[in-house]
Amino acid sequence: LNKADTAKKTDKKKKKNQNKALKTIKHVFGVIGTTLLSLFMIVIITCCIVAVSLTVYIMQFADSAFDVDLKNVDLSYTSFIYAKNSAGEMVELKRLSGDENRIWVDMEQIPKHLQDAFVAVEDKRFYEHEGVDWKRTVRVTISTLFNGYGEGGSTITQQLVKNITGDDRITPERKIREIFRALTLETEYTKIDILEAYLNRVPLGGTVYGVGSAAYFYFGKTVDQLTIAESAILAGMTRSPSVLNPYANLERSKERQLYALKCMYDQGLITTDEYEEAKVEQVKFRLIVEGDAYGYVDPRYDEYYGNNTSSDDEDGYDDEDTYEAYKWDEYEISQNWYVDAAIEQVIEDLSKAKGMTYAEAKQDLYKGGYKIYLNMDMDIQDKLEEFFRDPNNFFYSYDTTAIEENLVQGAFVLTDYRGNVIALAGGIGDKPGDGCFNRATQALLPIGSTMKPISVYGQAVDKDIITYSTMIYDKCITLPEGTSWPSNFEGDYGSGNY
């Protein structure tokens, strides 16, 4: 009996210990479960708070998405001055541009290979996304977070937004605004509209904006004449146009051209033959003269672009004549007296027509994209400029002892029978510079004896007192009060001859 009681007591004790351990385990798991559930709820609540806060933060930029309108963007456009040459054809004499040298070109004028070059380099999924390339954006964001930097993730639409708004600050707020604006822009305009606007606004070095101006500035061509190789040069410089343009850095420009061509080839935008031909194409740059945006072009460019202007000389030119042969029209190097006068006249006309100050009218001329056609006879103007440049064509004085410093100045204006000014010169000797003092139009001096044909002889002819062949006695007359009149500048009274 005692053994049986002892066994029962032992079993009860074991069960009691087991129940106690079980309760302990349940308690531990209960605490862990409660803790985990609490943490989970905290995370959920935190995520909700963050999500709501982030949504509120982001949505405050949504309104700014509607302030971009491609149709109402104030742009600067280059103005042109034209005149007829000896063949009667209108030719371009001068381009006037302000801070932004831009020539707008419609999409129909832009070659497909030029469009493809920019798309291949800047945004290969341009025709697929809706304003933002999310895959590229996420990759760049992660790279920036972990590496501190990332390659550009902006699409062509986003770049267009930045070019229009001028908002290029490196901040999260700016990027969010840019994304909203890009998404909105894609809902309101077609891909063709967006690409056309981008190609006309993209900065391409210095004051050059858009492919229209760049085609002329770098190659002396209109945009529809650009080859695949030339298009790749323009597309390749977009990352840093002030550094990667061929006038600033030939080596890097060539590298970027080859990169652009490789992108076009890999994306199936050009054939193998086109790719190989473009890589070795002889690209002829439009050389620019001293005083222009970049100064003289680096003569080594033939080494990188296969140009045929090199010679045995170390500087790449045979002699001065070789260099001169590659200069653009001389009218662009320095505007002549006539162009000076025309610019001043247009500024004056704009000032009167639009109620502007002189400074405002000048800015309007240089940014308004005007086309100005002159009555100038280019052949006569050239001869007149040449004649006035040589002081030997003018005498100093009747006094043989006069010195050269006493050389009088002069001006000349020639009109046709319809009253159109066809040539003018504003001074003797070398023209000091563009926009200098023009005696033909700006010298407000007493008219002196030039008034005699109008005030005296003309009226005498009109009243039949004299004819065009009447001889005039060069002598003063005595007035009733006894004085002699008129007298010459030197104080004498003429020679007394007819």
Short mmCIF file of C-alpha atoms in Angstrom, two decimals:
data_model
loop_
_atom_site.label_atom_id
_atom_site.label_comp_id
_atom_site.label_asym_id
_atom_site.label_seq_id
_atom_site.Cartn_x
_atom_site.Cartn_y
_atom_site.Cartn_z
CA LEU A 1 0.00 0.00 0.00
CA ASN A 2 2.79 2.31 0.92
CA LYS A 3 4.50 1.61 -2.38
CA ALA A 4 1.31 2.33 -4.29
CA ASP A 5 0.78 5.59 -2.45
CA THR A 6 4.32 6.58 -3.08
CA ALA A 7 3.97 5.90 -6.85
CA LYS A 8 0.79 7.97 -7.02
CA LYS A 9 2.45 10.84 -5.24
CA THR A 10 5.41 10.68 -7.64
CA ASP A 11 3.10 10.74 -10.72
CA LYS A 12 1.22 13.73 -9.34
CA LYS A 13 4.48 15.54 -8.72
CA LYS A 14 5.66 14.85 -12.29
CA LYS A 15 2.37 16.05 -13.77
CA LYS A 16 2.54 19.15 -11.62
CA ASN A 17 6.08 19.90 -12.87
CA GLN A 18 5.03 19.27 -16.48
CA ASN A 19 2.06 21.61 -16.14
CA LYS A 20 4.30 24.22 -14.62
CA ALA A 21 6.82 23.94 -17.53
CA LEU A 22 4.00 24.04 -20.02
CA LYS A 23 2.63 27.19 -18.47
CA THR A 24 6.09 28.72 -18.55
CA ILE A 25 6.48 27.90 -22.24
CA LYS A 26 3.05 29.26 -23.02
CA HIS A 27 3.86 32.43 -21.13
CA VAL A 28 7.17 32.88 -22.98
CA PHE A 29 5.56 32.33 -26.39
CA GLY A 30 2.73 34.58 -25.38
CA VAL A 31 5.12 37.37 -24.51
CA ILE A 32 7.05 36.81 -27.77
CA GLY A 33 3.84 36.75 -29.79
CA THR A 34 2.52 39.87 -28.14
CA THR A 35 5.84 41.62 -28.71
CA LEU A 36 5.97 40.58 -32.36
CA LEU A 37 2.37 41.59 -32.89
CA SER A 38 3.04 44.93 -31.26
CA LEU A 39 6.12 45.46 -33.40
CA PHE A 40 4.16 44.45 -36.48
CA MET A 41 1.41 46.90 -35.65
CA ILE A 42 3.97 49.61 -34.97
CA VAL A 43 5.57 48.94 -38.37
CA ILE A 44 2.18 48.97 -40.07
CA ILE A 45 1.16 52.20 -38.37
CA THR A 46 4.58 53.76 -39.07
CA CYS A 47 4.38 52.73 -42.72
CA CYS A 48 0.94 54.22 -42.97
CA ILE A 49 2.09 57.46 -41.40
CA VAL A 50 5.13 57.57 -43.68
CA ALA A 51 2.99 56.73 -46.71
CA VAL A 52 0.45 59.42 -45.88
CA SER A 53 3.17 61.96 -45.14
CA LEU A 54 5.02 61.06 -48.31
CA THR A 55 1.81 61.29 -50.31
CA VAL A 56 1.01 64.69 -48.86
CA TYR A 57 4.60 65.79 -49.48
CA ILE A 58 4.56 64.59 -53.08
CA MET A 59 1.09 65.89 -53.90
CA GLN A 60 2.11 69.42 -53.00
CA PHE A 61 4.17 69.34 -56.19
CA ALA A 62 1.32 68.08 -58.34
CA ASP A 63 -0.02 71.55 -59.09
CA SER A 64 3.33 72.58 -60.56
CA ALA A 65 2.91 69.83 -63.17
CA PHE A 66 0.46 71.99 -65.08
CA ASP A 67 2.69 75.05 -65.51
CA VAL A 68 4.56 73.70 -68.56
CA ASP A 69 3.05 74.60 -71.93
CA LEU A 70 5.02 73.99 -75.12
CA LYS A 71 2.93 76.53 -76.99
CA ASN A 72 3.57 79.42 -74.60
CA VAL A 73 7.28 79.26 -73.92
CA ASP A 74 9.30 82.46 -74.35
CA LEU A 75 12.34 81.55 -76.45
CA SER A 76 15.16 83.52 -78.05
CA TYR A 77 15.48 83.20 -81.81
CA THR A 78 18.30 84.33 -84.08
CA SER A 79 17.57 87.24 -86.46
CA PHE A 80 18.93 87.34 -90.02
CA ILE A 81 20.03 90.15 -92.33
CA TYR A 82 19.89 89.61 -96.10
CA ALA A 83 20.88 91.52 -99.25
CA LYS A 84 20.98 90.81 -102.97
CA ASN A 85 24.23 89.74 -104.59
CA SER A 86 25.33 90.60 -108.14
CA ALA A 87 23.15 87.75 -109.46
CA GLY A 88 20.08 89.26 -107.86
CA GLU A 89 19.81 86.50 -105.25
CA MET A 90 19.11 87.19 -101.59
CA VAL A 91 22.07 86.03 -99.51
CA GLU A 92 22.63 86.00 -95.77
CA LEU A 93 24.93 88.74 -94.48
CA LYS A 94 24.64 88.57 -90.72
CA ARG A 95 23.10 86.64 -87.86
CA LEU A 96 22.09 88.45 -84.70
CA SER A 97 21.62 86.47 -81.51
CA GLY A 98 21.48 87.23 -77.81
CA ASP A 99 22.14 84.84 -74.96
CA GLU A 100 20.61 81.98 -76.95
CA ASN A 101 21.47 81.46 -80.60
CA ARG A 102 18.50 79.46 -81.87
CA ILE A 103 16.91 78.72 -85.26
CA TRP A 104 13.62 76.86 -84.93
CA VAL A 105 13.22 73.94 -87.33
CA ASP A 106 10.06 71.88 -87.78
CA MET A 107 10.16 68.13 -87.39
CA GLU A 108 9.73 67.67 -91.15
CA GLN A 109 13.08 69.40 -91.66
CA ILE A 110 14.97 67.27 -89.14
CA PRO A 111 16.45 64.09 -90.70
CA LYS A 112 15.32 60.80 -89.17
CA HIS A 113 18.93 59.81 -88.45
CA LEU A 114 19.41 63.01 -86.43
CA GLN A 115 16.29 62.26 -84.39
CA ASP A 116 17.48 58.67 -83.90
CA ALA A 117 20.93 59.81 -82.78
CA PHE A 118 19.55 61.82 -79.86
CA VAL A 119 17.05 59.12 -78.90
CA ALA A 120 19.74 56.42 -78.99
CA VAL A 121 22.10 58.37 -76.76
CA GLU A 122 19.69 60.08 -74.38
CA ASP A 123 16.59 57.89 -74.08
CA LYS A 124 16.44 54.59 -75.96
CA ARG A 125 12.98 53.76 -74.53
CA PHE A 126 11.61 57.18 -75.47
CA TYR A 127 8.81 55.75 -77.64
CA GLU A 128 7.85 53.19 -74.97
CA HIS A 129 7.59 55.07 -71.67
CA GLU A 130 5.05 57.71 -70.67
CA GLY A 131 7.45 60.44 -69.65
CA VAL A 132 9.51 58.63 -67.02
CA ASP A 133 11.66 55.52 -67.47
CA TRP A 134 10.94 53.94 -64.07
CA LYS A 135 13.39 51.08 -64.50
CA ARG A 136 16.20 53.51 -65.25
CA THR A 137 15.08 55.90 -62.49
CA VAL A 138 15.11 53.14 -59.83
CA ARG A 139 18.53 51.93 -60.95
CA VAL A 140 20.00 55.43 -60.80
CA THR A 141 18.37 56.09 -57.42
CA ILE A 142 19.85 52.92 -55.91
CA SER A 143 23.25 53.71 -57.40
CA THR A 144 23.11 57.20 -55.94
CA LEU A 145 22.11 55.95 -52.49
CA PHE A 146 24.84 53.32 -52.26
CA ASN A 147 27.62 54.87 -54.35
CA GLY A 148 26.95 58.55 -53.86
CA TYR A 149 26.51 59.09 -57.58
CA GLY A 150 24.64 57.71 -60.57
CA GLU A 151 24.48 58.25 -64.30
CA GLY A 152 21.73 60.49 -65.61
CA GLY A 153 18.32 58.88 -65.44
CA SER A 154 16.26 61.67 -67.02
CA THR A 155 14.28 60.91 -70.13
CA ILE A 156 14.08 63.26 -73.09
CA THR A 157 10.73 64.47 -71.74
CA GLN A 158 12.27 65.21 -68.33
CA GLN A 159 15.20 67.02 -69.97
CA LEU A 160 12.74 69.09 -71.99
CA VAL A 161 10.94 70.05 -68.77
CA LYS A 162 14.24 71.15 -67.24
CA ASN A 163 15.17 73.15 -70.34
CA ILE A 164 11.79 74.90 -70.38
CA THR A 165 11.54 75.70 -66.69
CA GLY A 166 15.23 76.35 -66.07
CA ASP A 167 14.81 74.39 -62.82
CA ASP A 168 18.06 72.42 -62.63
CA ARG A 169 18.72 72.35 -58.87
CA ILE A 170 20.00 69.02 -57.57
CA THR A 171 17.31 68.38 -54.96
CA PRO A 172 14.63 65.69 -54.37
CA GLU A 173 11.93 68.36 -54.65
CA ARG A 174 13.09 69.39 -58.11
CA LYS A 175 13.18 65.76 -59.27
CA ILE A 176 9.64 65.12 -58.02
CA ARG A 177 8.35 68.24 -59.77
CA GLU A 178 10.17 67.18 -62.94
CA ILE A 179 8.56 63.71 -62.85
CA PHE A 180 5.06 65.13 -62.40
CA ARG A 181 5.61 67.64 -65.19
CA ALA A 182 7.00 64.98 -67.54
CA LEU A 183 4.03 62.67 -66.93
CA THR A 184 1.62 65.56 -67.53
CA LEU A 185 3.44 66.68 -70.67
CA GLU A 186 3.14 63.20 -72.17
CA THR A 187 -0.64 63.24 -71.70
CA GLU A 188 -1.04 66.56 -73.50
CA TYR A 189 1.42 66.25 -76.39
CA THR A 190 2.52 63.57 -78.84
CA LYS A 191 5.98 62.05 -78.89
CA ILE A 192 6.67 63.98 -82.10
CA ASP A 193 5.74 67.28 -80.44
CA ILE A 194 7.96 66.53 -77.46
CA LEU A 195 10.95 65.44 -79.55
CA GLU A 196 10.61 68.48 -81.83
CA ALA A 197 10.54 70.81 -78.83
CA TYR A 198 13.52 69.04 -77.26
CA LEU A 199 15.66 69.19 -80.42
CA ASN A 200 14.97 72.92 -80.74
CA ARG A 201 15.82 73.68 -77.11
CA VAL A 202 18.72 71.36 -76.27
CA PRO A 203 21.90 73.32 -75.37
CA LEU A 204 24.78 72.45 -77.69
CA GLY A 205 27.68 74.62 -76.56
CA GLY A 206 28.08 78.28 -75.67
CA THR A 207 25.06 80.27 -76.81
CA VAL A 208 24.07 77.61 -79.35
CA TYR A 209 20.65 76.10 -78.64
CA GLY A 210 18.85 73.59 -80.82
CA VAL A 211 19.97 71.51 -83.77
CA GLY A 212 19.14 74.26 -86.28
CA SER A 213 21.75 76.67 -84.91
CA ALA A 214 24.20 73.86 -84.14
CA ALA A 215 24.11 72.61 -87.74
CA TYR A 216 25.26 76.01 -88.95
CA PHE A 217 27.62 76.79 -86.08
CA TYR A 218 29.64 73.59 -86.34
CA PHE A 219 29.22 72.52 -89.98
CA GLY A 220 27.97 75.59 -91.90
CA LYS A 221 24.89 73.64 -93.01
CA THR A 222 21.15 73.64 -92.65
CA VAL A 223 19.84 70.87 -90.42
CA ASP A 224 18.38 68.83 -93.30
CA GLN A 225 21.88 68.55 -94.81
CA LEU A 226 23.48 66.83 -91.81
CA THR A 227 24.98 63.40 -92.30
CA ILE A 228 24.82 60.48 -89.85
CA ALA A 229 28.39 61.22 -88.71
CA GLU A 230 27.61 64.90 -88.08
CA SER A 231 24.37 64.03 -86.30
CA ALA A 232 26.29 61.71 -83.97
CA ILE A 233 28.68 64.54 -83.08
CA LEU A 234 25.77 66.73 -81.97
CA ALA A 235 24.03 63.93 -80.06
CA GLY A 236 27.28 62.95 -78.38
CA MET A 237 27.91 66.32 -76.79
CA THR A 238 24.62 66.64 -74.85
CA ARG A 239 26.06 65.36 -71.55
CA SER A 240 28.38 68.36 -71.28
CA PRO A 241 28.20 70.51 -74.44
CA SER A 242 30.68 73.16 -73.28
CA VAL A 243 33.34 70.46 -72.88
CA LEU A 244 32.41 67.85 -75.49
CA ASN A 245 31.90 70.05 -78.53
CA PRO A 246 34.57 69.67 -81.26
CA TYR A 247 35.82 73.24 -80.93
CA ALA A 248 36.54 72.78 -77.22
CA ASN A 249 37.91 69.23 -77.07
CA LEU A 250 38.54 67.24 -80.22
CA GLU A 251 39.56 64.01 -78.55
CA ARG A 252 36.51 63.75 -76.32
CA SER A 253 34.20 64.93 -79.08
CA LYS A 254 35.41 62.11 -81.33
CA GLU A 255 34.98 59.58 -78.51
CA ARG A 256 31.41 60.72 -77.97
CA GLN A 257 30.70 60.60 -81.71
CA LEU A 258 31.82 56.96 -81.84
CA TYR A 259 29.75 56.22 -78.73
CA ALA A 260 26.66 57.74 -80.33
CA LEU A 261 27.21 55.76 -83.53
CA LYS A 262 27.62 52.55 -81.50
CA CYS A 263 24.34 53.25 -79.67
CA MET A 264 22.55 53.80 -82.99
CA TYR A 265 24.01 50.59 -84.42
CA ASP A 266 23.28 48.45 -81.35
CA GLN A 267 19.68 49.67 -81.31
CA GLY A 268 19.21 48.84 -85.00
CA LEU A 269 18.83 52.46 -86.09
CA ILE A 270 21.58 52.30 -88.73
CA THR A 271 22.92 49.48 -90.86
CA THR A 272 26.38 47.97 -90.66
CA ASP A 273 27.46 49.83 -93.81
CA GLU A 274 26.14 53.15 -92.48
CA TYR A 275 27.90 52.54 -89.17
CA GLU A 276 31.26 51.78 -90.77
CA GLU A 277 31.02 54.69 -93.22
CA ALA A 278 30.05 57.19 -90.54
CA LYS A 279 33.00 56.22 -88.34
CA VAL A 280 35.50 57.22 -91.06
CA GLU A 281 33.56 60.02 -92.76
CA GLN A 282 35.58 63.17 -93.40
CA VAL A 283 33.74 65.78 -91.38
CA LYS A 284 34.38 69.37 -92.42
CA PHE A 285 33.83 71.88 -89.63
CA ARG A 286 32.96 75.47 -90.23
CA LEU A 287 36.06 77.28 -88.98
CA ILE A 288 35.32 80.25 -86.79
CA VAL A 289 37.30 83.43 -86.53
CA GLU A 290 38.93 85.15 -83.58
CA GLY A 291 36.43 86.98 -81.44
CA ASP A 292 33.62 84.47 -81.95
CA ALA A 293 32.31 82.26 -79.15
CA TYR A 294 35.27 79.89 -79.04
CA GLY A 295 38.03 81.74 -80.87
CA TYR A 296 40.12 79.87 -83.43
CA VAL A 297 39.29 76.25 -84.00
CA ASP A 298 41.98 73.79 -82.96
CA PRO A 299 43.94 72.99 -86.18
CA ARG A 300 44.38 69.39 -85.02
CA TYR A 301 40.79 68.53 -85.86
CA ASP A 302 41.87 66.92 -89.14
CA GLU A 303 43.69 64.28 -87.09
CA TYR A 304 40.47 63.18 -85.42
CA TYR A 305 37.89 63.79 -88.13
CA GLY A 306 39.87 63.00 -91.29
CA ASN A 307 39.65 66.51 -92.63
CA ASN A 308 41.72 67.37 -95.68
CA THR A 309 42.97 70.79 -94.62
CA SER A 310 46.17 69.54 -93.02
CA SER A 311 49.56 70.17 -94.55
CA ASP A 312 53.21 69.65 -93.84
CA ASP A 313 53.19 72.59 -91.45
CA GLU A 314 52.97 71.81 -87.76
CA ASP A 315 49.92 74.00 -87.31
CA GLY A 316 47.95 72.12 -89.95
CA TYR A 317 47.79 74.93 -92.52
CA ASP A 318 49.85 75.51 -95.62
CA ASP A 319 49.93 79.28 -95.22
CA GLU A 320 47.71 82.22 -94.49
CA ASP A 321 45.82 81.77 -97.75
CA THR A 322 44.86 78.22 -96.81
CA TYR A 323 43.37 79.42 -93.56
CA GLU A 324 41.56 82.28 -95.23
CA ALA A 325 40.02 79.86 -97.74
CA TYR A 326 38.17 78.08 -94.95
CA LYS A 327 36.74 81.19 -93.38
CA TRP A 328 33.04 81.75 -93.72
CA ASP A 329 31.61 84.80 -95.52
CA GLU A 330 33.59 87.94 -94.72
CA TYR A 331 30.39 89.77 -93.83
CA GLU A 332 30.10 87.59 -90.76
CA ILE A 333 33.64 88.37 -89.67
CA SER A 334 32.90 92.08 -89.45
CA GLN A 335 29.69 93.82 -90.44
CA ASN A 336 30.08 96.72 -92.84
CA TRP A 337 28.94 100.32 -92.49
CA TYR A 338 25.61 99.61 -94.17
CA VAL A 339 24.75 96.72 -91.83
CA ASP A 340 25.67 98.92 -88.85
CA ALA A 341 23.24 101.58 -90.04
CA ALA A 342 20.52 99.02 -90.79
CA ILE A 343 20.73 97.53 -87.29
CA GLU A 344 20.41 100.96 -85.69
CA GLN A 345 17.47 101.79 -87.95
CA VAL A 346 15.63 98.57 -87.08
CA ILE A 347 16.19 99.17 -83.36
CA GLU A 348 14.76 102.68 -83.75
CA ASP A 349 11.76 101.34 -85.70
CA LEU A 350 11.07 98.62 -83.12
CA SER A 351 11.34 101.18 -80.33
CA LYS A 352 8.71 103.39 -81.96
CA ALA A 353 6.41 100.56 -83.07
CA LYS A 354 6.39 98.71 -79.73
CA GLY A 355 6.91 101.59 -77.33
CA MET A 356 10.22 100.16 -76.12
CA THR A 357 13.35 101.77 -74.80
CA TYR A 358 16.48 101.50 -76.94
CA ALA A 359 17.82 98.65 -74.78
CA GLU A 360 14.52 96.74 -74.95
CA ALA A 361 14.28 97.15 -78.72
CA LYS A 362 17.86 95.97 -79.19
CA GLN A 363 17.17 92.92 -77.06
CA ASP A 364 14.02 92.26 -79.08
CA LEU A 365 16.00 92.43 -82.33
CA TYR A 366 18.66 90.01 -81.11
CA LYS A 367 16.10 87.55 -79.70
CA GLY A 368 13.05 88.02 -81.90
CA GLY A 369 13.94 85.91 -84.93
CA TYR A 370 13.46 88.77 -87.42
CA LYS A 371 14.39 88.60 -91.10
CA ILE A 372 15.70 91.92 -92.41
CA TYR A 373 16.10 92.57 -96.13
CA LEU A 374 18.38 95.41 -97.24
CA ASN A 375 18.43 97.54 -100.41
CA MET A 376 22.21 97.40 -100.32
CA ASP A 377 24.07 96.84 -103.59
CA MET A 378 26.77 94.45 -102.39
CA ASP A 379 29.19 95.20 -105.23
CA ILE A 380 28.99 98.97 -104.79
CA GLN A 381 29.20 98.64 -101.01
CA ASP A 382 32.32 96.49 -101.28
CA LYS A 383 34.01 99.03 -103.58
CA LEU A 384 32.97 101.91 -101.35
CA GLU A 385 34.30 100.21 -98.21
CA GLU A 386 37.58 99.47 -99.95
CA PHE A 387 37.92 103.07 -101.14
CA PHE A 388 37.21 104.57 -97.71
CA ARG A 389 39.60 102.19 -95.95
CA ASP A 390 42.59 103.72 -97.76
CA PRO A 391 43.41 107.23 -96.40
CA ASN A 392 45.59 107.84 -99.48
CA ASN A 393 42.39 108.31 -101.44
CA PHE A 394 41.77 111.52 -99.45
CA PHE A 395 43.86 114.68 -99.19
CA TYR A 396 44.71 116.28 -95.88
CA SER A 397 44.38 119.94 -96.75
CA TYR A 398 45.03 122.52 -99.41
CA ASP A 399 47.86 123.54 -97.11
CA THR A 400 50.88 121.53 -98.28
CA THR A 401 52.40 121.83 -94.81
CA ALA A 402 49.47 120.05 -93.15
CA ILE A 403 50.23 116.92 -91.19
CA GLU A 404 48.39 113.63 -91.33
CA GLU A 405 46.67 114.24 -87.97
CA ASN A 406 44.74 117.05 -89.64
CA LEU A 407 43.04 114.62 -92.02
CA VAL A 408 39.39 115.53 -92.16
CA GLN A 409 36.79 112.82 -91.76
CA GLY A 410 34.07 112.05 -94.24
CA ALA A 411 31.05 109.93 -95.06
CA PHE A 412 29.15 108.90 -98.15
CA VAL A 413 25.55 107.93 -98.90
CA LEU A 414 24.38 106.71 -102.31
CA THR A 415 20.72 106.36 -103.28
CA ASP A 416 19.07 105.07 -106.43
CA TYR A 417 16.43 106.98 -108.39
CA ARG A 418 13.68 105.57 -106.15
CA GLY A 419 15.34 107.00 -103.04
CA ASN A 420 16.59 103.65 -101.74
CA VAL A 421 19.96 103.80 -99.99
CA ILE A 422 22.15 101.29 -101.83
CA ALA A 423 25.55 102.04 -100.28
CA LEU A 424 27.08 104.13 -97.53
CA ALA A 425 30.35 104.65 -95.70
CA GLY A 426 30.58 106.07 -92.22
CA GLY A 427 34.21 107.11 -91.97
CA ILE A 428 37.68 107.19 -93.51
CA GLY A 429 40.25 104.55 -92.62
CA ASP A 430 39.83 101.13 -91.01
CA LYS A 431 36.44 100.60 -89.43
CA PRO A 432 37.06 100.48 -85.63
CA GLY A 433 34.51 97.75 -85.04
CA ASP A 434 30.89 96.68 -85.25
CA GLY A 435 28.39 99.29 -84.14
CA CYS A 436 30.95 102.12 -84.05
CA PHE A 437 30.17 105.78 -84.70
CA ASN A 438 28.73 106.10 -88.20
CA ARG A 439 29.18 109.59 -89.67
CA ALA A 440 26.83 108.81 -92.53
CA THR A 441 23.86 108.38 -90.19
CA GLN A 442 24.89 109.58 -86.72
CA ALA A 443 26.96 112.74 -87.25
CA LEU A 444 24.61 115.54 -86.17
CA LEU A 445 26.66 118.44 -87.56
CA PRO A 446 25.73 121.81 -89.13
CA ILE A 447 24.90 121.27 -92.78
CA GLY A 448 26.93 124.29 -93.91
CA SER A 449 27.09 124.95 -97.63
CA THR A 450 25.27 121.73 -98.44
CA MET A 451 22.08 123.67 -97.74
CA LYS A 452 22.72 126.15 -100.60
CA PRO A 453 21.29 124.01 -103.41
CA ILE A 454 18.02 123.62 -101.48
CA SER A 455 17.61 127.00 -99.80
CA VAL A 456 19.05 129.30 -102.49
CA TYR A 457 19.79 127.78 -105.89
CA GLY A 458 16.80 125.46 -105.91
CA GLN A 459 14.33 128.23 -105.19
CA ALA A 460 15.99 130.51 -107.73
CA VAL A 461 15.62 127.79 -110.38
CA ASP A 462 12.00 127.21 -109.30
CA LYS A 463 11.22 130.95 -109.77
CA ASP A 464 13.04 131.06 -113.14
CA ILE A 465 15.58 133.55 -111.77
CA ILE A 466 18.45 131.27 -112.84
CA THR A 467 18.84 128.04 -114.75
CA TYR A 468 21.02 125.00 -114.12
CA SER A 469 23.71 126.56 -116.34
CA THR A 470 23.68 130.07 -114.86
CA MET A 471 27.13 131.29 -113.80
CA ILE A 472 27.23 132.60 -110.22
CA TYR A 473 29.50 135.47 -109.31
CA ASP A 474 31.76 134.44 -106.37
CA LYS A 475 31.74 137.78 -104.58
CA CYS A 476 29.98 139.27 -101.61
CA ILE A 477 27.37 141.98 -101.86
CA THR A 478 27.11 145.20 -99.86
CA LEU A 479 24.07 145.42 -97.66
CA PRO A 480 22.18 148.76 -97.18
CA GLU A 481 23.85 149.28 -93.84
CA GLY A 482 27.21 149.09 -95.59
CA THR A 483 28.39 145.65 -94.43
CA SER A 484 29.60 142.93 -96.77
CA TRP A 485 27.74 139.61 -96.93
CA PRO A 486 28.22 136.65 -97.00
CA SER A 487 31.72 135.72 -95.91
CA ASN A 488 33.55 132.42 -96.13
CA PHE A 489 34.60 130.35 -93.12
CA GLU A 490 38.09 131.84 -93.28
CA GLY A 491 36.64 135.40 -93.16
CA ASP A 492 37.32 136.40 -96.78
CA TYR A 493 34.71 137.28 -99.37
CA GLY A 494 35.52 135.06 -102.31
CA SER A 495 37.75 135.36 -105.33
CA GLY A 496 35.54 137.65 -107.38
CA ASN A 497 35.35 135.10 -110.20
CA TYR A 498 32.43 133.36 -111.78
#
